[in-house]
Tab-separated table of C-alpha atoms in Angstrom:
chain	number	residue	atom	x	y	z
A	1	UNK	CA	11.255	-10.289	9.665
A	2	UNK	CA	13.969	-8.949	7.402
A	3	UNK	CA	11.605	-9.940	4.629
A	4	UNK	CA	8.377	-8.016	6.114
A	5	UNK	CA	11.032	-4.596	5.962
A	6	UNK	CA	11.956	-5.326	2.569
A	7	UNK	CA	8.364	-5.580	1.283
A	8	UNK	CA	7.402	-2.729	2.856
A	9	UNK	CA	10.316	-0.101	1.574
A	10	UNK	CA	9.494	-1.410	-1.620
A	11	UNK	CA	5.822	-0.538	-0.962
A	12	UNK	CA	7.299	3.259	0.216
A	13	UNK	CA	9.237	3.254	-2.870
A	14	UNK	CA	5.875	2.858	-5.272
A	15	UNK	CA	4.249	5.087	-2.121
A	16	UNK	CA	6.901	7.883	-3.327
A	17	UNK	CA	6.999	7.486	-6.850
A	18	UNK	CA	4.018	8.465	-6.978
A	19	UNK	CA	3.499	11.388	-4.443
A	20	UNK	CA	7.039	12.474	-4.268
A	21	UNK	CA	9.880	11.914	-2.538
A	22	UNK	CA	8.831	13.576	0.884
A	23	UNK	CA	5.523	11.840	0.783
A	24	UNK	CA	4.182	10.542	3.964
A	25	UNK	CA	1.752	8.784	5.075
A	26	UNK	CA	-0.940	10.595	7.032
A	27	UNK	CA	-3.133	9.441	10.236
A	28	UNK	CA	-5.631	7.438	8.232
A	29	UNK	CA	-4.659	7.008	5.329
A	30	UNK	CA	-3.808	3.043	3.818
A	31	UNK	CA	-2.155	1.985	0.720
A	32	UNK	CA	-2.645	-0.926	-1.421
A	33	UNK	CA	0.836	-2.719	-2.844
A	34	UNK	CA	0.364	-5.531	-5.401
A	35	UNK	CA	3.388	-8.086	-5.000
A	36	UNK	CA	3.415	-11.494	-7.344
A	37	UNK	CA	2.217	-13.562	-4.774
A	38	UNK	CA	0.415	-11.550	-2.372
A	39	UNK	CA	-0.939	-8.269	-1.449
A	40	UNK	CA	0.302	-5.643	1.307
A	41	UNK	CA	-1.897	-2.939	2.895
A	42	UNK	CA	-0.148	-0.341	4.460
A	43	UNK	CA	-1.646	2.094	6.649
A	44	UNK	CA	-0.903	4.617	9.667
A	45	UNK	CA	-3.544	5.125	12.987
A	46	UNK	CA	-2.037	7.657	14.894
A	47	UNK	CA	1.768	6.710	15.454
A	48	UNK	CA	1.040	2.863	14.625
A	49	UNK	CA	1.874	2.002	11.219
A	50	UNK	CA	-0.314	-1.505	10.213
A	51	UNK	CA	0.900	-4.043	8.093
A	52	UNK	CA	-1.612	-6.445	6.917
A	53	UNK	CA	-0.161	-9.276	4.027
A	54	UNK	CA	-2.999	-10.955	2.320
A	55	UNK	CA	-2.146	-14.108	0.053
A	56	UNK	CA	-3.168	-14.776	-3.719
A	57	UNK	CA	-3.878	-11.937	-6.304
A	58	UNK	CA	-6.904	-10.118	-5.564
A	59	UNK	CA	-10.280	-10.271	-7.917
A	60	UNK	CA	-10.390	-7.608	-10.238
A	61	UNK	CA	-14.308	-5.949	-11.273
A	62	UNK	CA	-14.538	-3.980	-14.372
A	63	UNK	CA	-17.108	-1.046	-12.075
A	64	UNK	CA	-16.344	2.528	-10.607
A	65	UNK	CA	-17.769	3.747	-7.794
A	66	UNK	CA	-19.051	7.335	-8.137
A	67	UNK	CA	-18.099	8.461	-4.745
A	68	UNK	CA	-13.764	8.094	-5.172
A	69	UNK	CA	-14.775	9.864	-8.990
A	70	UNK	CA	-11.600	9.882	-10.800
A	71	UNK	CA	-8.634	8.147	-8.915
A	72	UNK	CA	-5.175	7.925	-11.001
């Protein structure tokens, strides 16, 4: 369990970096983390916070799709 809380204030600390320190998460809204080894979605519904681990590294496809347009 201690590991699960690790992984995921290191997936906060990305989640900051790049929206600031006072970022949040908001109702709906999921996150993708990238770890060696695995991959961690985080997301919020209401006041539950979701923590889904997948194992592997996911498959990368060199295509957009037109209706995110330009994500950073």
């Amino acid at each position: 369990m201690e590991e699960i809380k690790k992984a995921v204030d290191l997936a906060m600390q990305e989640f900051r970096k790049k929206f600031g320190d006072d970022a949040l998460l908001e109702d709906g809204e999921e996150f993708v983390t990238i770890f060696n080894n695995c991959i961690l979605i985080l997301s919020l519904e209401g006041s539950e916070i979701g923590v889904k681990f997948i194992a592997g590294n996911p498959f990368r496809v060199d295509a957009a799709l037109s209706i995110y347009g330009d994500v950073g």
